[in-house]
Amino acid sequence: MPPLPEATGEPLPDLVICRDAESAETVMAAGKVAAVFPEDWREEALRRTLEGMPRGAWLQLPPVCQEDTLQMIASLTREYASRLGGVVVDSLGQLGMEWPVAVGAG
């Protein structure tokens, strides 16, 4: 398991789960953290989602998926790490992976 990042002691602003980039922009404009939960987890669709997300938005991972899908998500997360604020993991298996961005637990 990767080492846990050092806690800053500062709480994050409220996190709001969004289904699209427009909602995420609205949430972020209100000073909250937006986590986008895509409806389509196929690689091409996820790539479009990541490209359209506002810079600094988080990606809410699916609670259940097959290993090859999870590896594809991790690969795209590495590719788009500079755009993402972090990922919100939703299972212990996801928590045990190395993510190139901040990690929050759902």
mmCIF file of N, CA and C in Angstrom:
data_model
loop_
_atom_site.group_PDB
_atom_site.id
_atom_site.type_symbol
_atom_site.label_atom_id
_atom_site.label_comp_id
_atom_site.label_asym_id
_atom_site.label_seq_id
_atom_site.Cartn_x
_atom_site.Cartn_y
_atom_site.Cartn_z
ATOM 1 N N MET A 1 0.844 -1.167 0.000
ATOM 2 C CA MET A 1 0.000 0.000 0.000
ATOM 3 C C MET A 1 0.898 1.241 0.000
ATOM 4 N N PRO A 2 0.552 2.253 -0.818
ATOM 5 C CA PRO A 2 1.392 3.445 -0.851
ATOM 6 C C PRO A 2 1.319 4.205 0.464
ATOM 7 N N PRO A 3 2.356 4.985 0.776
ATOM 8 C CA PRO A 3 2.312 5.759 2.013
ATOM 9 C C PRO A 3 1.211 6.812 1.956
ATOM 10 N N LEU A 4 0.615 7.096 3.097
ATOM 11 C CA LEU A 4 -0.426 8.116 3.157
ATOM 12 C C LEU A 4 0.209 9.496 3.133
ATOM 13 N N PRO A 5 -0.420 10.454 2.433
ATOM 14 C CA PRO A 5 0.134 11.798 2.443
ATOM 15 C C PRO A 5 0.026 12.411 3.833
ATOM 16 N N GLU A 6 0.894 13.332 4.120
ATOM 17 C CA GLU A 6 0.867 14.002 5.413
ATOM 18 C C GLU A 6 -0.370 14.887 5.506
ATOM 19 N N ALA A 7 -1.092 14.764 6.588
ATOM 20 C CA ALA A 7 -2.307 15.564 6.786
ATOM 21 C C ALA A 7 -1.927 17.005 7.083
ATOM 22 N N THR A 8 -2.691 17.933 6.516
ATOM 23 C CA THR A 8 -2.423 19.349 6.744
ATOM 24 C C THR A 8 -3.191 19.877 7.943
ATOM 25 N N GLY A 9 -4.213 19.160 8.360
ATOM 26 C CA GLY A 9 -5.039 19.625 9.462
ATOM 27 C C GLY A 9 -6.141 20.564 9.024
ATOM 28 N N GLU A 10 -6.093 20.983 7.761
ATOM 29 C CA GLU A 10 -7.116 21.872 7.234
ATOM 30 C C GLU A 10 -8.200 21.049 6.545
ATOM 31 N N PRO A 11 -9.463 21.248 6.934
ATOM 32 C CA PRO A 11 -10.527 20.504 6.255
ATOM 33 C C PRO A 11 -10.732 21.015 4.835
ATOM 34 N N LEU A 12 -11.120 20.109 3.959
ATOM 35 C CA LEU A 12 -11.474 20.506 2.595
ATOM 36 C C LEU A 12 -12.833 21.193 2.611
ATOM 37 N N PRO A 13 -13.079 22.054 1.644
ATOM 38 C CA PRO A 13 -14.439 22.580 1.507
ATOM 39 C C PRO A 13 -15.393 21.428 1.213
ATOM 40 N N ASP A 14 -16.680 21.690 1.300
ATOM 41 C CA ASP A 14 -17.668 20.655 0.989
ATOM 42 C C ASP A 14 -17.405 20.059 -0.381
ATOM 43 N N LEU A 15 -17.576 18.755 -0.485
ATOM 44 C CA LEU A 15 -17.404 18.045 -1.748
ATOM 45 C C LEU A 15 -18.779 17.711 -2.302
ATOM 46 N N VAL A 16 -19.006 18.040 -3.561
ATOM 47 C CA VAL A 16 -20.292 17.804 -4.204
ATOM 48 C C VAL A 16 -20.071 16.911 -5.408
ATOM 49 N N ILE A 17 -20.820 15.817 -5.475
ATOM 50 C CA ILE A 17 -20.740 14.898 -6.612
ATOM 51 C C ILE A 17 -21.565 15.477 -7.755
ATOM 52 N N CYS A 18 -20.944 15.541 -8.937
ATOM 53 C CA CYS A 18 -21.591 16.096 -10.129
ATOM 54 C C CYS A 18 -21.597 15.051 -11.237
ATOM 55 N N ARG A 19 -22.521 15.189 -12.175
ATOM 56 C CA ARG A 19 -22.582 14.265 -13.306
ATOM 57 C C ARG A 19 -21.964 14.825 -14.577
ATOM 58 N N ASP A 20 -21.680 16.134 -14.608
ATOM 59 C CA ASP A 20 -21.134 16.708 -15.841
ATOM 60 C C ASP A 20 -20.259 17.918 -15.521
ATOM 61 N N ALA A 21 -19.534 18.380 -16.549
ATOM 62 C CA ALA A 21 -18.602 19.490 -16.382
ATOM 63 C C ALA A 21 -19.309 20.789 -16.024
ATOM 64 N N GLU A 22 -20.468 21.039 -16.602
ATOM 65 C CA GLU A 22 -21.193 22.280 -16.309
ATOM 66 C C GLU A 22 -21.554 22.363 -14.830
ATOM 67 N N SER A 23 -22.058 21.273 -14.288
ATOM 68 C CA SER A 23 -22.400 21.243 -12.866
ATOM 69 C C SER A 23 -21.153 21.443 -12.011
ATOM 70 N N ALA A 24 -20.053 20.820 -12.428
ATOM 71 C CA ALA A 24 -18.802 20.948 -11.684
ATOM 72 C C ALA A 24 -18.333 22.401 -11.668
ATOM 73 N N GLU A 25 -18.454 23.096 -12.783
ATOM 74 C CA GLU A 25 -18.064 24.506 -12.838
ATOM 75 C C GLU A 25 -18.900 25.339 -11.878
ATOM 76 N N THR A 26 -20.200 25.082 -11.838
ATOM 77 C CA THR A 26 -21.096 25.810 -10.939
ATOM 78 C C THR A 26 -20.716 25.565 -9.487
ATOM 79 N N VAL A 27 -20.459 24.314 -9.154
ATOM 80 C CA VAL A 27 -20.081 23.938 -7.785
ATOM 81 C C VAL A 27 -18.772 24.613 -7.386
ATOM 82 N N MET A 28 -17.795 24.582 -8.286
ATOM 83 C CA MET A 28 -16.493 25.171 -7.979
ATOM 84 C C MET A 28 -16.583 26.695 -7.860
ATOM 85 N N ALA A 29 -17.437 27.318 -8.649
ATOM 86 C CA ALA A 29 -17.637 28.767 -8.561
ATOM 87 C C ALA A 29 -18.218 29.150 -7.203
ATOM 88 N N ALA A 30 -18.928 28.210 -6.573
ATOM 89 C CA ALA A 30 -19.514 28.452 -5.248
ATOM 90 C C ALA A 30 -18.519 28.149 -4.121
ATOM 91 N N GLY A 31 -17.260 27.820 -4.488
ATOM 92 C CA GLY A 31 -16.232 27.590 -3.480
ATOM 93 C C GLY A 31 -16.204 26.189 -2.901
ATOM 94 N N LYS A 32 -16.862 25.261 -3.567
ATOM 95 C CA LYS A 32 -16.885 23.882 -3.092
ATOM 96 C C LYS A 32 -16.030 23.009 -4.009
ATOM 97 N N VAL A 33 -15.709 21.822 -3.555
ATOM 98 C CA VAL A 33 -14.951 20.869 -4.354
ATOM 99 C C VAL A 33 -15.941 20.054 -5.182
ATOM 100 N N ALA A 34 -15.714 19.988 -6.483
ATOM 101 C CA ALA A 34 -16.573 19.205 -7.374
ATOM 102 C C ALA A 34 -15.898 17.877 -7.673
ATOM 103 N N ALA A 35 -16.648 16.794 -7.526
ATOM 104 C CA ALA A 35 -16.177 15.465 -7.913
ATOM 105 C C ALA A 35 -17.115 14.969 -8.996
ATOM 106 N N VAL A 36 -16.581 14.752 -10.181
ATOM 107 C CA VAL A 36 -17.392 14.322 -11.312
ATOM 108 C C VAL A 36 -17.486 12.804 -11.309
ATOM 109 N N PHE A 37 -18.720 12.304 -11.368
ATOM 110 C CA PHE A 37 -18.988 10.866 -11.449
ATOM 111 C C PHE A 37 -19.577 10.588 -12.827
ATOM 112 N N PRO A 38 -18.737 10.156 -13.780
ATOM 113 C CA PRO A 38 -19.214 9.935 -15.146
ATOM 114 C C PRO A 38 -20.257 8.819 -15.233
ATOM 115 N N GLU A 39 -21.121 8.946 -16.207
ATOM 116 C CA GLU A 39 -22.109 7.896 -16.446
ATOM 117 C C GLU A 39 -21.545 6.797 -17.340
ATOM 118 N N ASP A 40 -20.511 7.107 -18.114
ATOM 119 C CA ASP A 40 -19.941 6.166 -19.074
ATOM 120 C C ASP A 40 -18.462 5.982 -18.765
ATOM 121 N N TRP A 41 -18.076 4.747 -18.425
ATOM 122 C CA TRP A 41 -16.698 4.465 -18.013
ATOM 123 C C TRP A 41 -15.877 3.824 -19.125
ATOM 124 N N ARG A 42 -16.381 3.831 -20.354
ATOM 125 C CA ARG A 42 -15.556 3.346 -21.468
ATOM 126 C C ARG A 42 -14.440 4.361 -21.706
ATOM 127 N N GLU A 43 -13.287 3.883 -22.183
ATOM 128 C CA GLU A 43 -12.090 4.724 -22.277
ATOM 129 C C GLU A 43 -12.323 6.011 -23.071
ATOM 130 N N GLU A 44 -12.902 5.925 -24.228
ATOM 131 C CA GLU A 44 -13.114 7.115 -25.049
ATOM 132 C C GLU A 44 -14.030 8.120 -24.349
ATOM 133 N N ALA A 45 -15.093 7.635 -23.730
ATOM 134 C CA ALA A 45 -16.027 8.513 -23.031
ATOM 135 C C ALA A 45 -15.369 9.138 -21.800
ATOM 136 N N LEU A 46 -14.581 8.351 -21.071
ATOM 137 C CA LEU A 46 -13.911 8.883 -19.885
ATOM 138 C C LEU A 46 -12.879 9.934 -20.284
ATOM 139 N N ARG A 47 -12.186 9.699 -21.375
ATOM 140 C CA ARG A 47 -11.216 10.688 -21.869
ATOM 141 C C ARG A 47 -11.928 12.015 -22.176
ATOM 142 N N ARG A 48 -13.078 11.956 -22.834
ATOM 143 C CA ARG A 48 -13.844 13.177 -23.132
ATOM 144 C C ARG A 48 -14.275 13.866 -21.836
ATOM 145 N N THR A 49 -14.701 13.066 -20.864
ATOM 146 C CA THR A 49 -15.109 13.633 -19.576
ATOM 147 C C THR A 49 -13.946 14.360 -18.920
ATOM 148 N N LEU A 50 -12.784 13.718 -18.856
ATOM 149 C CA LEU A 50 -11.616 14.319 -18.217
ATOM 150 C C LEU A 50 -11.179 15.592 -18.937
ATOM 151 N N GLU A 51 -11.245 15.590 -20.257
ATOM 152 C CA GLU A 51 -10.860 16.778 -21.025
ATOM 153 C C GLU A 51 -11.827 17.932 -20.801
ATOM 154 N N GLY A 52 -13.099 17.625 -20.532
ATOM 155 C CA GLY A 52 -14.097 18.660 -20.357
ATOM 156 C C GLY A 52 -14.261 19.153 -18.933
ATOM 157 N N MET A 53 -13.677 18.438 -17.985
ATOM 158 C CA MET A 53 -13.818 18.829 -16.579
ATOM 159 C C MET A 53 -13.040 20.105 -16.296
ATOM 160 N N PRO A 54 -13.568 20.956 -15.413
ATOM 161 C CA PRO A 54 -12.793 22.138 -15.039
ATOM 162 C C PRO A 54 -11.517 21.731 -14.307
ATOM 163 N N ARG A 55 -10.465 22.474 -14.539
ATOM 164 C CA ARG A 55 -9.181 22.194 -13.881
ATOM 165 C C ARG A 55 -9.365 22.243 -12.365
ATOM 166 N N GLY A 56 -8.903 21.209 -11.683
ATOM 167 C CA GLY A 56 -9.004 21.143 -10.229
ATOM 168 C C GLY A 56 -10.179 20.309 -9.731
ATOM 169 N N ALA A 57 -11.080 19.917 -10.636
ATOM 170 C CA ALA A 57 -12.185 19.041 -10.226
ATOM 171 C C ALA A 57 -11.620 17.655 -9.906
ATOM 172 N N TRP A 58 -12.327 16.934 -9.072
ATOM 173 C CA TRP A 58 -11.930 15.589 -8.692
ATOM 174 C C TRP A 58 -12.719 14.577 -9.511
ATOM 175 N N LEU A 59 -12.200 13.361 -9.624
ATOM 176 C CA LEU A 59 -12.890 12.264 -10.298
ATOM 177 C C LEU A 59 -13.402 11.299 -9.237
ATOM 178 N N GLN A 60 -14.716 11.093 -9.194
ATOM 179 C CA GLN A 60 -15.335 10.112 -8.289
ATOM 180 C C GLN A 60 -15.260 8.757 -8.975
ATOM 181 N N LEU A 61 -14.548 7.813 -8.381
ATOM 182 C CA LEU A 61 -14.390 6.487 -8.978
ATOM 183 C C LEU A 61 -15.645 5.649 -8.761
ATOM 184 N N PRO A 62 -15.878 4.688 -9.653
ATOM 185 C CA PRO A 62 -17.053 3.831 -9.484
ATOM 186 C C PRO A 62 -16.865 2.897 -8.289
ATOM 187 N N PRO A 63 -17.940 2.581 -7.561
ATOM 188 C CA PRO A 63 -17.784 1.705 -6.398
ATOM 189 C C PRO A 63 -17.384 0.281 -6.778
ATOM 190 N N VAL A 64 -17.774 -0.148 -7.974
ATOM 191 C CA VAL A 64 -17.462 -1.501 -8.432
ATOM 192 C C VAL A 64 -17.133 -1.443 -9.917
ATOM 193 N N CYS A 65 -16.038 -2.100 -10.298
ATOM 194 C CA CYS A 65 -15.722 -2.257 -11.723
ATOM 195 C C CYS A 65 -14.742 -3.411 -11.861
ATOM 196 N N GLN A 66 -14.569 -3.871 -13.079
ATOM 197 C CA GLN A 66 -13.628 -4.956 -13.312
ATOM 198 C C GLN A 66 -12.205 -4.419 -13.262
ATOM 199 N N GLU A 67 -11.259 -5.298 -13.021
ATOM 200 C CA GLU A 67 -9.864 -4.902 -12.853
ATOM 201 C C GLU A 67 -9.316 -4.174 -14.086
ATOM 202 N N ASP A 68 -9.647 -4.646 -15.292
ATOM 203 C CA ASP A 68 -9.131 -3.973 -16.484
ATOM 204 C C ASP A 68 -9.694 -2.556 -16.613
ATOM 205 N N THR A 69 -10.928 -2.351 -16.194
ATOM 206 C CA THR A 69 -11.512 -1.005 -16.207
ATOM 207 C C THR A 69 -10.803 -0.128 -15.185
ATOM 208 N N LEU A 70 -10.546 -0.646 -14.009
ATOM 209 C CA LEU A 70 -9.855 0.112 -12.972
ATOM 210 C C LEU A 70 -8.445 0.498 -13.429
ATOM 211 N N GLN A 71 -7.763 -0.408 -14.087
ATOM 212 C CA GLN A 71 -6.416 -0.102 -14.587
ATOM 213 C C GLN A 71 -6.465 0.969 -15.671
ATOM 214 N N MET A 72 -7.488 0.936 -16.521
ATOM 215 C CA MET A 72 -7.658 1.962 -17.548
ATOM 216 C C MET A 72 -7.922 3.315 -16.897
ATOM 217 N N ILE A 73 -8.769 3.340 -15.864
ATOM 218 C CA ILE A 73 -9.059 4.587 -15.142
ATOM 219 C C ILE A 73 -7.771 5.130 -14.522
ATOM 220 N N ALA A 74 -6.988 4.261 -13.914
ATOM 221 C CA ALA A 74 -5.718 4.679 -13.298
ATOM 222 C C ALA A 74 -4.776 5.248 -14.354
ATOM 223 N N SER A 75 -4.717 4.614 -15.507
ATOM 224 C CA SER A 75 -3.853 5.090 -16.590
ATOM 225 C C SER A 75 -4.277 6.483 -17.061
ATOM 226 N N LEU A 76 -5.571 6.678 -17.262
ATOM 227 C CA LEU A 76 -6.048 7.994 -17.684
ATOM 228 C C LEU A 76 -5.867 9.028 -16.574
ATOM 229 N N THR A 77 -5.976 8.603 -15.331
ATOM 230 C CA THR A 77 -5.741 9.519 -14.219
ATOM 231 C C THR A 77 -4.301 10.008 -14.240
ATOM 232 N N ARG A 78 -3.364 9.119 -14.543
ATOM 233 C CA ARG A 78 -1.963 9.535 -14.662
ATOM 234 C C ARG A 78 -1.795 10.513 -15.832
ATOM 235 N N GLU A 79 -2.454 10.226 -16.936
ATOM 236 C CA GLU A 79 -2.348 11.074 -18.126
ATOM 237 C C GLU A 79 -2.920 12.483 -17.873
ATOM 238 N N TYR A 80 -3.991 12.566 -17.102
ATOM 239 C CA TYR A 80 -4.667 13.848 -16.862
ATOM 240 C C TYR A 80 -4.413 14.389 -15.455
ATOM 241 N N ALA A 81 -3.380 13.914 -14.796
ATOM 242 C CA ALA A 81 -3.105 14.298 -13.401
ATOM 243 C C ALA A 81 -2.981 15.812 -13.222
ATOM 244 N N SER A 82 -2.426 16.497 -14.200
ATOM 245 C CA SER A 82 -2.228 17.945 -14.053
ATOM 246 C C SER A 82 -3.546 18.713 -14.062
ATOM 247 N N ARG A 83 -4.607 18.108 -14.540
ATOM 248 C CA ARG A 83 -5.925 18.754 -14.580
ATOM 249 C C ARG A 83 -6.764 18.431 -13.347
ATOM 250 N N LEU A 84 -6.478 17.289 -12.714
ATOM 251 C CA LEU A 84 -7.319 16.796 -11.630
ATOM 252 C C LEU A 84 -6.902 17.335 -10.265
ATOM 253 N N GLY A 85 -7.904 17.603 -9.420
ATOM 254 C CA GLY A 85 -7.624 17.945 -8.035
ATOM 255 C C GLY A 85 -7.344 16.700 -7.218
ATOM 256 N N GLY A 86 -7.942 15.578 -7.631
ATOM 257 C CA GLY A 86 -7.771 14.322 -6.931
ATOM 258 C C GLY A 86 -8.777 13.301 -7.401
ATOM 259 N N VAL A 87 -8.774 12.156 -6.739
ATOM 260 C CA VAL A 87 -9.767 11.115 -6.994
ATOM 261 C C VAL A 87 -10.452 10.784 -5.672
ATOM 262 N N VAL A 88 -11.720 10.442 -5.773
ATOM 263 C CA VAL A 88 -12.471 9.970 -4.610
ATOM 264 C C VAL A 88 -12.633 8.474 -4.786
ATOM 265 N N VAL A 89 -11.949 7.692 -3.947
ATOM 266 C CA VAL A 89 -12.029 6.237 -4.034
ATOM 267 C C VAL A 89 -13.275 5.769 -3.290
ATOM 268 N N ASP A 90 -13.782 4.623 -3.719
ATOM 269 C CA ASP A 90 -15.028 4.126 -3.136
ATOM 270 C C ASP A 90 -14.948 2.657 -2.761
ATOM 271 N N SER A 91 -13.711 2.114 -2.723
ATOM 272 C CA SER A 91 -13.544 0.735 -2.274
ATOM 273 C C SER A 91 -12.121 0.554 -1.750
ATOM 274 N N LEU A 92 -11.926 -0.463 -0.941
ATOM 275 C CA LEU A 92 -10.596 -0.708 -0.375
ATOM 276 C C LEU A 92 -9.573 -1.027 -1.449
ATOM 277 N N GLY A 93 -9.983 -1.722 -2.503
ATOM 278 C CA GLY A 93 -9.051 -2.046 -3.587
ATOM 279 C C GLY A 93 -8.506 -0.794 -4.253
ATOM 280 N N GLN A 94 -9.350 0.207 -4.395
ATOM 281 C CA GLN A 94 -8.918 1.468 -5.001
ATOM 282 C C GLN A 94 -7.976 2.221 -4.063
ATOM 283 N N LEU A 95 -8.234 2.128 -2.782
ATOM 284 C CA LEU A 95 -7.399 2.808 -1.795
ATOM 285 C C LEU A 95 -5.988 2.236 -1.798
ATOM 286 N N GLY A 96 -5.850 0.958 -2.104
ATOM 287 C CA GLY A 96 -4.547 0.309 -2.105
ATOM 288 C C GLY A 96 -3.720 0.573 -3.346
ATOM 289 N N MET A 97 -4.273 1.302 -4.322
ATOM 290 C CA MET A 97 -3.537 1.609 -5.551
ATOM 291 C C MET A 97 -2.771 2.916 -5.390
ATOM 292 N N GLU A 98 -1.750 3.085 -6.224
ATOM 293 C CA GLU A 98 -1.027 4.351 -6.237
ATOM 294 C C GLU A 98 -1.719 5.279 -7.225
ATOM 295 N N TRP A 99 -2.113 6.446 -6.757
ATOM 296 C CA TRP A 99 -2.752 7.462 -7.586
ATOM 297 C C TRP A 99 -1.829 8.655 -7.668
ATOM 298 N N PRO A 100 -1.716 9.296 -8.826
ATOM 299 C CA PRO A 100 -0.791 10.417 -8.994
ATOM 300 C C PRO A 100 -1.352 11.756 -8.499
ATOM 301 N N VAL A 101 -2.497 11.699 -7.871
ATOM 302 C CA VAL A 101 -3.191 12.904 -7.387
ATOM 303 C C VAL A 101 -3.644 12.671 -5.951
ATOM 304 N N ALA A 102 -4.190 13.715 -5.332
ATOM 305 C CA ALA A 102 -4.716 13.574 -3.982
ATOM 306 C C ALA A 102 -5.830 12.522 -3.968
ATOM 307 N N VAL A 103 -6.004 11.862 -2.831
ATOM 308 C CA VAL A 103 -6.997 10.807 -2.704
ATOM 309 C C VAL A 103 -7.941 11.159 -1.549
ATOM 310 N N GLY A 104 -9.224 11.063 -1.825
ATOM 311 C CA GLY A 104 -10.246 11.211 -0.800
ATOM 312 C C GLY A 104 -11.046 9.930 -0.746
ATOM 313 N N ALA A 105 -11.619 9.625 0.395
ATOM 314 C CA ALA A 105 -12.415 8.403 0.547
ATOM 315 C C ALA A 105 -13.887 8.739 0.500
ATOM 316 N N GLY A 106 -14.622 7.970 -0.295
ATOM 317 C CA GLY A 106 -16.064 8.170 -0.428
ATOM 318 C C GLY A 106 -16.820 7.356 0.580
#
